[in-house]
Coordinates of C-alpha atoms in Angstrom, one line a residue:
Chain T
M1 CA -11.4 8.3 -19.2
I2 CA -15.1 8.6 -18.3
V3 CA -16.3 5.5 -16.5
K4 CA -19.5 4.2 -17.9
H5 CA -20.7 2.2 -15.0
S6 CA -20.5 5.2 -12.7
W7 CA -24.1 4.9 -11.6
M8 CA -23.1 1.8 -9.7
L9 CA -20.3 3.8 -8.1
K10 CA -22.6 6.6 -7.2
A11 CA -25.2 4.3 -5.7
T12 CA -22.7 2.3 -3.6
S13 CA -20.6 5.3 -2.6
I14 CA -23.7 7.2 -1.4
S15 CA -24.9 4.3 0.6
F16 CA -21.4 3.7 2.0
L17 CA -21.1 7.4 3.1
I18 CA -24.5 7.1 4.8
L19 CA -23.3 3.9 6.4
I20 CA -20.1 5.6 7.7
V21 CA -22.0 8.6 9.1
V22 CA -24.7 6.6 10.7
T23 CA -22.2 4.1 12.1
F24 CA -20.1 6.7 13.8
M25 CA -23.1 8.6 15.1
A26 CA -24.6 5.4 16.4
P27 CA -25.5 6.6 19.9
I28 CA -27.7 9.3 18.4
F29 CA -29.6 7.0 16.0
T30 CA -30.0 4.0 18.3
P31 CA -32.6 4.0 21.0
Y32 CA -31.2 0.8 22.6
E33 CA -27.9 -0.1 24.0
P34 CA -26.1 -2.8 21.9
Q35 CA -25.6 -5.0 25.0
T36 CA -29.0 -4.6 26.7
V37 CA -30.7 -7.9 27.0
N38 CA -34.5 -8.0 26.8
M39 CA -35.8 -11.5 27.4
S40 CA -39.4 -10.6 26.7
K41 CA -38.6 -9.9 23.1
V42 CA -36.4 -12.7 21.8
L43 CA -35.9 -13.3 18.1
H44 CA -38.5 -10.8 17.2
P45 CA -38.9 -10.0 13.5
P46 CA -38.4 -6.5 12.3
D47 CA -41.2 -4.0 13.3
F48 CA -41.4 -0.3 14.2
M49 CA -40.0 -0.8 17.7
H50 CA -37.0 -2.8 16.5
L51 CA -36.4 -1.8 12.8
F52 CA -34.1 -4.7 12.1
G53 CA -35.6 -7.1 14.7
T54 CA -34.0 -8.6 17.8
D55 CA -31.6 -11.4 18.3
E56 CA -31.6 -14.5 20.5
L57 CA -31.1 -12.5 23.7
G58 CA -33.6 -9.8 22.7
R59 CA -30.8 -7.3 21.8
D60 CA -31.7 -4.8 19.1
V61 CA -30.1 -5.8 15.8
L62 CA -29.9 -2.2 14.5
S63 CA -28.0 -1.0 17.5
R64 CA -25.7 -3.9 17.4
L65 CA -25.2 -3.4 13.7
L66 CA -24.2 0.2 14.1
H67 CA -21.9 -0.3 17.0
G68 CA -20.5 -3.4 15.3
G69 CA -19.9 -1.3 12.2
Q70 CA -17.6 1.0 14.2
V71 CA -15.5 -2.0 15.1
S72 CA -15.4 -3.4 11.5
L73 CA -14.6 0.0 9.9
L74 CA -12.0 0.8 12.5
V75 CA -10.3 -2.5 12.0
G76 CA -10.4 -2.1 8.2
A77 CA -8.9 1.4 8.3
T78 CA -6.2 0.8 10.9
A79 CA -5.1 -2.6 9.6
M80 CA -4.8 -1.1 6.1
F81 CA -2.8 1.8 7.4
V82 CA -0.3 -0.4 9.3
S83 CA 0.1 -2.9 6.4
I84 CA 0.7 0.0 4.0
I85 CA 3.4 1.4 6.3
I86 CA 5.1 -2.0 6.6
G87 CA 4.7 -2.8 2.9
V88 CA 5.9 0.5 1.6
S89 CA 9.0 0.7 3.8
Y90 CA 9.9 -2.9 3.0
G91 CA 9.4 -2.5 -0.7
A92 CA 11.2 0.8 -0.8
I93 CA 14.2 -0.5 1.0
S94 CA 14.3 -3.7 -1.1
G95 CA 13.9 -1.9 -4.4
F96 CA 16.2 1.1 -3.6
V97 CA 19.1 -0.8 -2.1
G98 CA 19.0 -3.7 -4.6
G99 CA 21.6 -6.4 -5.0
F100 CA 22.1 -9.0 -2.4
I101 CA 19.8 -7.4 0.3
D102 CA 17.1 -7.1 -2.3
R103 CA 17.3 -10.8 -3.1
V104 CA 17.3 -11.9 0.5
L105 CA 14.3 -9.6 1.3
M106 CA 12.4 -10.9 -1.7
R107 CA 12.9 -14.6 -0.9
F108 CA 11.7 -13.8 2.6
L109 CA 8.6 -12.1 1.1
D110 CA 8.0 -15.1 -1.2
A111 CA 8.2 -17.4 1.8
C112 CA 5.7 -15.2 3.7
L113 CA 3.4 -15.1 0.7
S114 CA 3.4 -18.9 0.2
I115 CA 1.9 -19.6 3.7
P116 CA -1.9 -19.5 3.3
S117 CA -2.8 -16.3 5.1
L118 CA -5.8 -17.7 7.0
I119 CA -3.7 -20.4 8.6
L120 CA -1.1 -17.8 9.5
M121 CA -3.8 -15.6 11.0
I122 CA -5.2 -18.4 13.1
G123 CA -1.7 -19.2 14.4
L124 CA -0.9 -15.6 15.2
Q125 CA -4.2 -15.2 16.8
L126 CA -3.3 -18.0 19.3
L127 CA -0.2 -16.1 20.3
F128 CA -2.0 -13.2 21.7
S129 CA -5.1 -12.6 23.7
Q130 CA -8.3 -11.9 21.7
G131 CA -9.0 -8.3 21.2
L132 CA -9.2 -5.3 18.8
I133 CA -5.4 -4.5 18.8
T134 CA -4.5 -8.2 18.2
I135 CA -6.8 -8.5 15.3
I136 CA -5.5 -5.3 13.7
F137 CA -2.0 -6.5 14.2
V138 CA -2.7 -10.0 12.8
I139 CA -4.4 -8.7 9.7
S140 CA -1.8 -6.2 8.9
L141 CA 1.0 -8.7 9.5
T142 CA -0.5 -11.0 6.9
S143 CA -1.4 -8.5 4.2
W144 CA 1.7 -6.2 3.7
M145 CA 3.3 -8.5 1.1
P146 CA 1.6 -7.5 -2.1
V147 CA 2.1 -3.8 -1.2
A148 CA 5.8 -4.4 -0.7
R149 CA 6.2 -6.2 -4.0
M150 CA 4.3 -3.6 -6.0
I151 CA 6.3 -0.7 -4.5
R152 CA 9.6 -2.6 -5.0
T153 CA 8.8 -3.0 -8.7
E154 CA 7.9 0.7 -9.1
I155 CA 11.0 1.9 -7.4
M156 CA 13.2 -0.6 -9.3
V157 CA 11.8 0.8 -12.6
M158 CA 12.2 4.4 -11.6
K159 CA 15.5 4.1 -9.9
N160 CA 17.6 4.6 -13.0
D161 CA 15.4 7.3 -14.6
V162 CA 17.0 10.5 -15.8
F163 CA 15.4 12.7 -13.1
I164 CA 16.9 10.5 -10.4
Q165 CA 20.3 10.7 -12.0
A166 CA 20.0 14.4 -12.2
S167 CA 19.2 14.8 -8.5
K168 CA 22.0 12.5 -7.7
V169 CA 24.4 14.7 -9.7
V170 CA 23.1 17.7 -7.8
G171 CA 24.0 15.8 -4.6
A172 CA 20.8 14.5 -3.2
T173 CA 21.2 12.0 -0.4
P174 CA 19.6 8.5 -0.7
I175 CA 17.0 9.4 1.9
R176 CA 16.1 12.6 0.1
L177 CA 15.9 10.7 -3.2
L178 CA 13.5 8.2 -1.7
Y179 CA 11.3 10.6 0.1
R180 CA 11.2 13.6 -2.2
H181 CA 11.5 11.9 -5.6
L182 CA 10.7 8.2 -5.6
L183 CA 7.9 7.6 -3.1
P184 CA 5.7 10.6 -4.3
Q185 CA 5.7 8.9 -7.7
C186 CA 4.3 5.8 -6.0
W187 CA 1.2 7.6 -4.7
P188 CA -1.2 6.1 -7.2
T189 CA -0.1 2.6 -6.5
I190 CA -0.2 3.2 -2.7
T191 CA -3.7 4.6 -3.0
I192 CA -5.0 1.7 -5.0
M193 CA -3.4 -0.8 -2.7
A194 CA -4.8 1.0 0.4
I195 CA -8.3 0.9 -1.0
S196 CA -8.1 -2.8 -1.7
G197 CA -6.4 -3.2 1.7
I198 CA -9.4 -1.8 3.5
S199 CA -11.8 -4.3 1.9
H200 CA -9.4 -7.1 2.5
A201 CA -9.1 -6.2 6.2
I202 CA -12.9 -5.9 6.7
L203 CA -13.5 -9.3 5.1
A204 CA -10.6 -10.8 7.1
E205 CA -12.1 -9.4 10.3
A206 CA -15.5 -10.8 9.5
T207 CA -14.0 -14.2 8.6
L208 CA -11.9 -14.5 11.8
S209 CA -14.9 -13.4 13.9
F210 CA -17.0 -15.9 12.1
L211 CA -14.6 -18.7 13.0
G212 CA -14.8 -17.5 16.6
I213 CA -11.3 -16.3 16.9
G214 CA -11.7 -12.6 16.1
I215 CA -13.4 -9.9 18.1
P216 CA -14.5 -11.3 21.5
P217 CA -18.0 -12.8 21.2
H218 CA -19.9 -10.4 23.5
E219 CA -18.8 -7.3 21.6
P220 CA -20.8 -6.7 18.4
S221 CA -19.0 -6.8 15.1
W222 CA -20.4 -7.7 11.7
G223 CA -18.6 -11.0 11.6
N224 CA -19.7 -11.9 15.2
M225 CA -23.3 -11.1 14.4
L226 CA -23.2 -13.4 11.3
M227 CA -21.7 -16.2 13.5
D228 CA -24.5 -15.8 16.0
A229 CA -27.1 -15.7 13.3
Q230 CA -25.9 -19.1 11.9
S231 CA -27.7 -21.1 14.5
H232 CA -31.0 -19.3 14.2
L233 CA -31.3 -19.4 10.4
L234 CA -33.1 -22.7 10.4
S235 CA -35.8 -21.4 12.7
G236 CA -36.4 -18.7 10.1
A237 CA -34.7 -15.7 11.7
W238 CA -33.5 -14.3 8.4
W239 CA -33.0 -10.7 9.7
L240 CA -30.2 -11.8 11.9
A241 CA -28.0 -12.8 8.9
F242 CA -29.4 -10.5 6.3
F243 CA -28.6 -7.1 7.7
P244 CA -25.0 -7.6 8.8
A245 CA -24.2 -9.4 5.5
M246 CA -25.8 -6.5 3.6
C247 CA -23.6 -4.0 5.5
I248 CA -20.5 -6.0 4.6
I249 CA -21.5 -6.3 1.0
I250 CA -22.4 -2.6 0.5
T251 CA -19.1 -1.6 2.2
I252 CA -16.9 -3.8 0.2
L253 CA -18.8 -3.1 -3.0
A254 CA -18.4 0.7 -2.5
I255 CA -14.7 0.4 -1.7
T256 CA -13.9 -1.9 -4.6
S257 CA -15.8 0.1 -7.1
S258 CA -14.3 3.4 -6.0
G259 CA -10.9 1.7 -6.2
E260 CA -11.8 0.7 -9.8
L261 CA -12.7 4.3 -10.6
L262 CA -9.5 5.6 -9.2
Q263 CA -7.6 3.0 -11.1
D264 CA -9.1 4.3 -14.4
R265 CA -8.3 7.8 -13.4
F266 CA -4.6 6.8 -12.8
E267 CA -4.4 5.5 -16.3
G268 CA -6.0 2.2 -15.6
Y269 CA -4.0 -0.5 -17.4
K270 CA -0.8 0.3 -15.6
F271 CA -1.9 -1.4 -12.4
R272 CA -3.7 -4.1 -14.2
Q273 CA -0.7 -5.8 -15.6
V274 CA -0.6 -8.5 -12.9
G275 CA 0.8 -10.8 -15.6
K276 CA 4.1 -8.9 -15.7
I277 CA 6.2 -11.3 -13.8
R278 CA 8.1 -9.4 -11.1
Chain A
M1 CA 15.9 -22.2 -20.9
S2 CA 17.8 -24.8 -18.9
Q3 CA 19.6 -22.0 -17.1
F4 CA 16.2 -20.4 -16.3
I5 CA 14.8 -23.7 -15.0
L6 CA 17.8 -24.3 -12.8
K7 CA 17.8 -20.8 -11.4
R8 CA 14.1 -20.9 -10.7
I9 CA 14.3 -24.3 -9.0
V10 CA 17.1 -23.1 -6.8
E11 CA 15.2 -20.0 -5.9
S12 CA 12.1 -22.1 -5.0
L13 CA 14.2 -24.3 -2.8
I14 CA 15.6 -21.2 -1.0
V15 CA 12.1 -19.9 -0.4
L16 CA 11.0 -23.3 0.9
F17 CA 13.9 -23.4 3.3
I18 CA 13.3 -19.9 4.6
G19 CA 9.6 -20.6 4.9
S20 CA 10.1 -23.9 6.7
M21 CA 12.4 -22.1 9.2
L22 CA 9.8 -19.3 9.7
C23 CA 7.1 -21.9 10.3
F24 CA 9.1 -23.9 12.7
I25 CA 10.1 -21.0 14.8
F26 CA 6.6 -19.6 14.7
I27 CA 5.1 -22.9 15.8
R28 CA 7.5 -23.1 18.7
M29 CA 6.5 -19.6 19.8
L30 CA 2.9 -20.6 20.1
P31 CA 1.5 -21.1 23.6
G32 CA 0.9 -24.5 25.1
D33 CA 3.4 -26.9 26.6
P34 CA 4.1 -30.0 24.5
A35 CA 4.7 -32.0 27.7
A36 CA 1.2 -31.0 29.0
A37 CA -0.4 -31.9 25.7
L38 CA 1.3 -35.3 25.8
Y39 CA 0.6 -36.3 29.4
G40 CA -2.5 -34.2 30.2
D41 CA -3.5 -34.1 33.8
Q42 CA -0.9 -36.6 34.9
L43 CA 1.7 -33.8 34.5
Q44 CA 0.6 -32.2 37.7
K45 CA 1.4 -35.3 39.7
M46 CA 5.0 -35.4 38.4
S47 CA 7.9 -33.9 40.1
E48 CA 10.0 -31.1 38.8
A49 CA 12.8 -33.4 37.9
D50 CA 10.5 -35.5 35.8
R51 CA 9.3 -32.5 33.9
V52 CA 12.9 -31.5 33.1
R53 CA 13.6 -35.0 32.0
I54 CA 10.5 -35.0 29.6
N55 CA 11.6 -31.7 28.1
E56 CA 15.1 -33.1 27.6
N57 CA 13.7 -36.2 25.9
L58 CA 11.6 -34.1 23.6
G59 CA 14.7 -32.0 22.9
L60 CA 12.9 -28.8 24.0
N61 CA 15.8 -27.4 26.0
E62 CA 18.2 -27.1 23.1
P63 CA 18.7 -23.9 21.1
I64 CA 16.0 -23.4 18.5
F65 CA 18.2 -23.8 15.5
N66 CA 19.5 -27.2 16.7
Q67 CA 15.9 -28.2 17.2
Y68 CA 15.1 -27.0 13.7
G69 CA 18.1 -29.0 12.2
K70 CA 16.9 -32.1 14.0
W71 CA 13.4 -31.7 12.8
L72 CA 14.6 -31.1 9.3
S73 CA 16.6 -34.3 9.2
Q74 CA 13.6 -36.2 10.5
V75 CA 11.4 -34.7 7.8
F76 CA 13.9 -35.8 5.2
H77 CA 13.5 -39.3 6.5
G78 CA 9.8 -39.1 6.2
E79 CA 9.3 -38.8 10.0
W80 CA 6.8 -36.1 10.9
G81 CA 6.2 -37.1 14.4
Q82 CA 3.0 -38.0 16.2
S83 CA -0.2 -36.1 16.7
L84 CA -0.4 -34.8 20.3
S85 CA -4.1 -35.2 20.6
S86 CA -4.8 -38.6 19.0
G87 CA -1.3 -40.2 19.1
E88 CA -1.6 -41.2 15.4
N89 CA 1.2 -40.8 13.0
V90 CA 1.1 -37.3 11.5
T91 CA 1.9 -38.6 8.0
T92 CA -1.2 -40.8 7.9
I93 CA -3.5 -38.0 9.2
V94 CA -2.2 -35.6 6.6
V95 CA -2.2 -38.0 3.7
Q96 CA -5.8 -38.9 4.5
A97 CA -6.7 -35.2 4.3
L98 CA -4.8 -34.6 1.1
Q99 CA -7.1 -36.1 -1.4
P100 CA -10.3 -34.3 -0.5
T101 CA -8.6 -30.9 -0.6
F102 CA -7.0 -31.8 -3.9
M103 CA -10.3 -32.7 -5.3
L104 CA -11.9 -29.6 -3.9
M105 CA -9.1 -27.3 -5.4
L106 CA -9.4 -29.1 -8.8
S107 CA -13.1 -28.8 -9.1
S108 CA -13.3 -25.2 -7.9
H109 CA -10.6 -24.2 -10.3
L110 CA -12.4 -25.9 -13.1
I111 CA -15.5 -23.9 -12.4
I112 CA -13.4 -20.7 -12.1
F113 CA -11.7 -21.3 -15.4
V114 CA -14.9 -22.0 -17.3
L115 CA -16.8 -19.1 -15.9
A116 CA -13.9 -16.6 -16.1
I117 CA -12.9 -17.5 -19.6
V118 CA -16.5 -17.3 -20.9
F119 CA -17.6 -14.1 -19.1
G120 CA -14.2 -12.4 -19.1
I121 CA -13.8 -12.7 -22.8
I122 CA -17.4 -11.6 -23.5
S123 CA -17.1 -8.7 -21.1
G124 CA -13.7 -7.5 -22.4
Y125 CA -14.6 -7.9 -26.1
F126 CA -17.9 -6.0 -25.8
R127 CA -16.5 -3.4 -23.5
K128 CA -18.9 -0.7 -22.2
S129 CA -21.9 -2.5 -23.7
F130 CA -24.9 -3.5 -21.7
I131 CA -23.6 -7.1 -21.2
D132 CA -20.2 -5.9 -20.0
Q133 CA -22.0 -3.7 -17.4
A134 CA -24.1 -6.6 -16.3
I135 CA -21.1 -8.9 -15.9
T136 CA -19.2 -6.2 -14.1
V137 CA -21.9 -5.6 -11.6
V138 CA -22.3 -9.4 -10.9
S139 CA -18.6 -10.0 -10.6
F140 CA -18.3 -7.0 -8.2
L141 CA -21.1 -8.4 -6.2
F142 CA -19.4 -11.8 -5.9
M143 CA -16.1 -10.1 -5.0
S144 CA -17.9 -8.4 -2.1
I145 CA -19.9 -11.3 -0.6
P146 CA -18.0 -12.9 2.3
S147 CA -17.5 -16.5 1.3
F148 CA -18.8 -17.9 4.5
W149 CA -22.1 -16.1 4.0
L150 CA -22.4 -17.4 0.5
A151 CA -21.8 -20.9 1.9
I152 CA -24.6 -20.5 4.4
I153 CA -27.0 -19.1 1.8
L154 CA -26.2 -21.9 -0.7
M155 CA -26.7 -24.4 2.1
L156 CA -30.0 -23.0 3.1
F157 CA -31.2 -22.9 -0.5
F158 CA -30.0 -26.2 -1.8
S159 CA -30.1 -28.4 1.3
V160 CA -32.9 -27.0 3.5
Y161 CA -35.3 -25.4 1.0
L162 CA -34.9 -27.5 -2.1
R163 CA -33.5 -30.6 -0.3
V164 CA -31.4 -31.7 -3.3
L165 CA -27.8 -31.5 -1.9
P166 CA -26.3 -32.8 1.3
T167 CA -25.2 -30.1 3.8
S168 CA -21.9 -31.5 4.9
G169 CA -19.5 -34.4 4.7
I170 CA -17.9 -36.1 1.8
G171 CA -20.1 -39.2 1.1
N172 CA -18.8 -42.6 0.3
S173 CA -16.6 -43.7 -2.5
N174 CA -19.4 -43.7 -5.1
W175 CA -18.6 -41.1 -7.8
G176 CA -22.1 -39.8 -8.3
E177 CA -22.6 -39.5 -4.6
F178 CA -19.2 -37.7 -4.3
L179 CA -20.2 -35.2 -7.0
R180 CA -23.3 -34.3 -5.0
Y181 CA -21.2 -33.6 -2.0
I182 CA -18.4 -31.7 -3.7
I183 CA -20.6 -29.3 -5.7
M184 CA -21.5 -26.8 -3.0
P185 CA -18.0 -26.3 -1.4
S186 CA -16.3 -25.9 -4.8
L187 CA -19.0 -23.6 -5.9
V188 CA -18.4 -21.4 -2.9
I189 CA -14.7 -21.2 -3.5
A190 CA -15.2 -20.7 -7.2
L191 CA -17.8 -17.9 -6.8
S192 CA -15.9 -16.0 -4.2
H193 CA -12.8 -15.9 -6.5
V194 CA -14.2 -15.8 -10.0
G195 CA -14.8 -12.0 -9.9
Y196 CA -11.1 -11.3 -9.8
Y197 CA -10.4 -13.6 -12.7
I198 CA -13.2 -12.1 -14.8
R199 CA -12.0 -8.5 -14.1
L200 CA -8.4 -9.5 -15.0
L201 CA -9.4 -11.1 -18.3
R202 CA -11.8 -8.3 -19.2
N203 CA -9.2 -5.6 -18.6
H204 CA -6.5 -7.4 -20.4
I205 CA -8.6 -8.1 -23.5
A206 CA -10.1 -4.6 -23.5
T207 CA -6.7 -2.9 -23.4
S208 CA -5.0 -5.2 -25.8
K209 CA -7.9 -4.7 -28.2
E210 CA -6.9 -1.1 -28.6
S211 CA -3.1 -1.8 -28.9
G212 CA -1.0 -1.5 -31.9
F213 CA -0.8 -5.1 -33.0
V214 CA -4.6 -5.5 -33.2
F215 CA -4.6 -2.3 -35.2
A216 CA -2.1 -3.8 -37.6
L217 CA -4.1 -7.0 -37.9
K218 CA -7.2 -5.0 -38.7
A219 CA -5.3 -3.1 -41.3
R220 CA -4.4 -6.3 -43.0
G221 CA -8.0 -7.2 -43.2
I222 CA -8.1 -10.1 -40.8
P223 CA -11.7 -10.7 -39.7
E224 CA -12.7 -9.7 -36.1
H225 CA -13.5 -13.1 -34.8
L226 CA -10.1 -14.5 -36.0
I227 CA -8.3 -11.6 -34.3
L228 CA -10.1 -12.6 -31.1
L229 CA -9.5 -16.3 -31.4
N230 CA -5.9 -16.3 -32.7
H231 CA -4.4 -13.2 -31.1
L232 CA -6.4 -11.7 -28.2
I233 CA -7.1 -14.8 -26.3
P234 CA -3.6 -16.3 -26.5
H235 CA -2.3 -12.9 -25.6
A236 CA -4.3 -13.0 -22.4
F237 CA -3.2 -16.5 -21.5
I238 CA 0.1 -15.6 -19.6
P239 CA -1.4 -13.0 -17.3
F240 CA -4.3 -15.3 -16.6
L241 CA -1.9 -18.2 -15.7
S242 CA 0.4 -16.2 -13.5
F243 CA -2.6 -14.7 -11.7
T244 CA -3.8 -18.3 -11.1
G245 CA -0.4 -19.0 -9.6
M246 CA -0.5 -16.0 -7.3
S247 CA -4.0 -16.6 -6.1
I248 CA -3.5 -20.3 -5.4
A249 CA -2.4 -19.4 -1.8
V250 CA -5.5 -17.3 -1.4
S251 CA -7.8 -20.1 -2.5
L252 CA -6.1 -22.6 -0.3
A253 CA -6.6 -20.2 2.6
S254 CA -10.3 -19.8 1.8
S255 CA -10.6 -23.6 1.7
V256 CA -9.9 -23.5 5.5
L257 CA -13.1 -21.7 5.9
V258 CA -15.2 -23.6 3.4
E259 CA -14.0 -27.0 4.6
T260 CA -14.8 -26.0 8.2
I261 CA -18.3 -25.0 7.2
F262 CA -19.1 -28.0 5.1
S263 CA -17.2 -30.5 7.4
W264 CA -15.0 -31.4 4.4
P265 CA -12.3 -33.7 5.8
G266 CA -9.4 -31.9 4.1
I267 CA -6.2 -30.0 4.9
G268 CA -8.0 -26.7 5.7
R269 CA -10.2 -28.2 8.4
L270 CA -7.3 -30.1 9.8
A271 CA -5.3 -26.9 10.0
L272 CA -8.0 -25.1 12.0
K273 CA -8.7 -28.1 14.2
S274 CA -5.1 -28.7 15.0
A275 CA -4.5 -25.0 15.7
L276 CA -7.4 -24.8 18.1
T277 CA -6.5 -28.0 19.9
H278 CA -2.8 -26.9 20.1
D279 CA -1.8 -30.0 18.1
Y280 CA 1.4 -28.5 16.8
P281 CA 3.1 -31.4 14.9
V282 CA 0.0 -31.7 12.8
L283 CA -0.3 -28.0 12.3
L284 CA 3.3 -27.7 11.3
A285 CA 3.0 -30.5 8.8
V286 CA -0.2 -29.0 7.3
I287 CA 1.4 -25.5 7.0
M288 CA 4.6 -27.0 5.5
L289 CA 2.6 -29.1 3.0
S290 CA 0.4 -26.2 1.9
M291 CA 3.5 -24.0 1.5
F292 CA 5.2 -26.7 -0.6
F293 CA 2.0 -26.9 -2.7
V294 CA 1.9 -23.2 -3.3
I295 CA 5.6 -22.9 -4.1
T296 CA 5.4 -25.9 -6.5
V297 CA 2.4 -24.4 -8.3
N298 CA 4.1 -21.1 -8.6
L299 CA 7.2 -22.7 -10.0
L300 CA 5.2 -24.6 -12.6
V301 CA 3.3 -21.5 -13.6
D302 CA 6.5 -19.5 -14.0
L303 CA 8.1 -22.3 -16.0
I304 CA 5.2 -22.5 -18.3
C305 CA 5.1 -18.8 -18.8
A306 CA 8.8 -18.6 -19.5
W307 CA 8.4 -21.5 -22.0
I308 CA 5.7 -19.6 -23.8
D309 CA 7.2 -16.2 -23.7
P310 CA 11.0 -16.0 -24.1
R311 CA 11.1 -12.4 -22.9
I312 CA 10.2 -13.5 -19.4
R313 CA 13.2 -15.8 -19.1
T314 CA 15.6 -13.2 -20.5
N315 CA 14.3 -10.6 -18.2
F316 CA 14.6 -12.9 -15.2
L317 CA 18.2 -13.9 -16.0
E318 CA 19.2 -10.3 -16.6
E319 CA 17.7 -9.1 -13.4
G320 CA 19.8 -11.7 -11.6
K321 CA 23.0 -10.3 -13.1
K322 CA 22.5 -6.8 -12.0

């Protein structure tokens, strides 16, 4: 199926690619250090010296944005990866073993799902010290549940298919069935869930940092920058809030729309049937 | 049907039980000494024996499952304990916060339903037209905007620039006043979720428009607008409803953020405040309450879906037998 609104996809993907490249080559592009304080140029609007202006300590917003982007994108990618691993193994075990174990695992999953995730994140965050590892851990611990549920349903549906029965007859072990036959079939689902997982993780990181319990305050991240910007908005320092927010929006927009495109490629509607109850 | 209702209720109770146990153990794992929170600086003047005695009185030296059993029986008697920071009864604090959150959830979901139904149906019915593309772009945009940023922008625009809406608080009991206070928080929650609902409805209507039953209806000469009204829209009702049930936990979570930003005196703000001040009895009550709310809403949604569509209940019962 050809996607009509692909111009939007192209625009966002290209800007996202540029964003990734620029972010991870930040030291080349930024003339200033993200932590350098320059008290003679405080809250300076954008000009040619500081393209995106400076913040309340005279730090260059562009440099902080790029260095912060590294943190945000890193958190997004790793948290997604960890939550996919947890979710896929949980869902695969639950769907493949079935019976009583499946029921216990599913009730446990329902219980985890019914606790509002942000409250859980706040609580988990209190358990450990603030930092990058903690935040990745916290985000992935609160976002594996939908993945597990999707994978479980897929495996349940395929478990009794003819090709699985055939390989059972030939003598395939359960492990081989799972790794060689069932899980490869789940790739489309896993890819889609991974893509939405990245955007979820980036937003979660920004939210936690905004509440002041995410990335430690002195380190730049997009959420942190937005939190700092909050108190200077009234004095008209729009550039402090505008550029980090734009970075987040472009990133999420690119990720979601590319997810949508892939979904259409993988025979769209299959993944859209959220309404199918379990 | 009665079998389905019974099974589904039992299932929800099991989930509630497991969830409450998880929450309890989790809260007990959190840092901070209850004795320290209760007595503050005085604790340092006390002897070691005194501290042991306090912990014994609070029941903190027992095995965690005994503590859980004790707590559960207290909860069944309506006794949620006392707030560590203010000394007030937890029940009164939580009940006070309940109504504002409920109103917020209600109004934001009203906005979501109206916007999603109107735009989702238009976008799905005129798929790939200009208007569909416009709606798609806008809903993607709202899906990508962080809700706290949206809150700040709305606040700047309506309260600072136009000066028509108050920035924070809940106002007094006057209804017109209350409406002015509630509009921005509920708009933020609604706008940050409505994109998903629009996409869901759009895709459902667009796919079922090409399915066999619509083809058959067209063959029988039923006019297009009647097909839409009598067949496509009711057909999309169940997925829409069950999506609402699933995302109620998400919107409750985002109310933590929105309530904090707008100083809305509800459950979400209470959760954040009690977590940051290590006020664990309150935090536990809030988490339990929101869990109960989410599970109940999901139960209701499932029951309604099963009542409308008999296939759901037969599938459910058959799956249990396997």
